[in-house]
C-alpha cells in the first residue's frame, strides 16, 4: 500500500510516463482489484468504438482516461503544492488523513 487514494481525491502523478508526470487531477474511479486509478484528464488514450445503434451511439474515436497504477499517484496537498505521503489520525471517532509533511488535513470536495 503505497498511495491510498479514493474516488474524488485530487492527486498528483509522481512517476511513470513523462507526459503524465506532475499532472494534477481528480480520481474518477479506483480499481481496487488491479490497484489502478482513473484520473480525470490524465493518461488520455484514444479509443475506437463501434457504432451502437441500439443505444443511439455513433462509432468513432473517443478520448478517455486510461487507468494508471495507484503507486504512481499521491494525494495532492494544497499547502505543499505537491503530491504527498499521507498520515492517518483518529479524531472524534473518525479517521482523518493528513499531509505527512505539513500536517494539513487532506480533504477534497
Ligand atoms: Zn502538506
Coordinates of C-alpha atoms and ligand atoms in Angstrom, one line a residue:
X1 CA 0.0 0.0 0.0
X2 CA 1.9 3.0 -1.2
X3 CA -0.7 5.6 -2.1
X4 CA -4.1 5.3 -0.5
X5 CA -6.5 7.2 -2.7
X6 CA -10.2 7.2 -3.1
X7 CA -12.7 8.5 -5.5
X8 CA -12.9 12.2 -5.6
X9 CA -9.4 12.8 -4.3
X10 CA -7.1 15.2 -6.0
X11 CA -3.8 13.5 -6.8
X12 CA -0.6 14.3 -8.5
X13 CA 1.2 11.9 -10.8
X14 CA 4.7 11.3 -9.4
X15 CA 6.1 8.7 -11.7
X16 CA 5.5 6.9 -15.0
X17 CA 5.2 8.3 -18.4
X18 CA 6.8 11.7 -18.9
X19 CA 3.6 13.0 -20.5
X20 CA 1.7 12.4 -17.3
X21 CA 4.3 13.2 -14.7
X22 CA 3.5 16.1 -12.4
X23 CA -0.1 16.4 -13.6
X24 CA -2.8 17.0 -11.1
X25 CA -6.3 15.6 -11.4
X26 CA -9.3 14.2 -9.7
X27 CA -9.8 10.5 -9.2
X28 CA -12.8 9.3 -11.1
X29 CA -12.6 5.7 -10.1
X30 CA -10.4 3.3 -8.1
X31 CA -10.0 -0.2 -9.4
X32 CA -9.1 -1.9 -6.2
X33 CA -8.6 -5.3 -7.7
X34 CA -5.8 -4.3 -10.0
X35 CA -4.6 -1.4 -7.9
X36 CA -5.3 1.2 -10.6
X37 CA -6.9 4.6 -10.7
X38 CA -8.7 6.5 -13.4
X39 CA -8.0 10.2 -13.2
X40 CA -9.9 13.0 -14.9
X41 CA -7.9 14.3 -17.8
X42 CA -4.8 12.3 -17.2
X43 CA -3.3 9.5 -19.4
X44 CA -5.8 10.1 -22.1
X45 CA -5.9 7.5 -24.8
X46 CA -7.8 7.4 -28.0
X47 CA -10.1 4.5 -28.4
X48 CA -12.0 3.4 -31.4
X49 CA -15.6 2.5 -30.7
X50 CA -18.1 0.7 -32.8
X51 CA -21.4 2.2 -33.6
X52 CA -24.1 1.0 -31.3
X53 CA -27.5 1.9 -33.0
X54 CA -29.4 0.3 -30.1
X55 CA -28.1 2.9 -27.7
X56 CA -28.0 5.6 -30.4
X57 CA -24.3 5.9 -30.3
X58 CA -22.1 6.7 -33.2
X59 CA -18.9 4.9 -33.8
X60 CA -15.6 6.8 -33.9
X61 CA -12.7 7.8 -31.9
X62 CA -13.2 8.8 -28.3
X63 CA -10.6 10.1 -26.0
X64 CA -10.8 8.9 -22.4
X65 CA -8.5 8.5 -19.4
X66 CA -6.9 5.1 -19.1
X67 CA -6.1 3.6 -15.7
X68 CA -2.8 4.4 -14.0
X69 CA -1.1 2.3 -11.4
X70 CA -2.1 3.5 -8.0
X71 CA 1.6 3.6 -6.9
X72 CA 2.2 6.3 -9.5
X73 CA 0.0 8.9 -7.8
X74 CA 0.0 10.7 -4.5
X75 CA -2.7 12.7 -2.8
X76 CA -2.2 16.4 -3.6
X77 CA -1.6 18.8 -0.7
X78 CA -2.8 22.3 -1.2
X79 CA -0.3 23.7 1.2
X80 CA 2.7 21.9 -0.1
X81 CA 1.6 22.2 -3.7
X82 CA 2.6 18.7 -4.5
X83 CA 1.7 15.0 -4.1
X84 CA 2.5 13.9 -0.5
X85 CA 2.6 11.0 1.8
X86 CA -0.4 10.6 4.0
X87 CA -0.7 10.1 7.7
X88 CA -3.8 8.7 9.3
X89 CA -5.1 10.1 12.5
X90 CA -8.1 9.4 14.6
X91 CA -10.2 12.4 15.7
X92 CA -13.7 12.2 17.3
X93 CA -14.0 8.6 16.2
X94 CA -13.3 9.5 12.6
X95 CA -10.1 8.7 10.7
X96 CA -8.7 11.7 9.0
X97 CA -5.9 11.9 6.5
X98 CA -3.2 14.4 7.0
X99 CA -0.3 15.5 4.9
X100 CA 2.8 13.8 6.4
X101 CA 4.9 16.8 5.6
X102 CA 2.9 19.8 6.8
X103 CA 0.1 18.3 8.7
X104 CA -2.7 19.8 6.7
X105 CA -5.9 17.8 6.6
X106 CA -6.4 16.3 3.2
X107 CA -10.0 16.9 2.2
X108 CA -11.3 17.1 -1.3
X109 CA -14.6 18.4 -2.4
Ligands
LIG1 ZN1 1.3 19.4 3.0

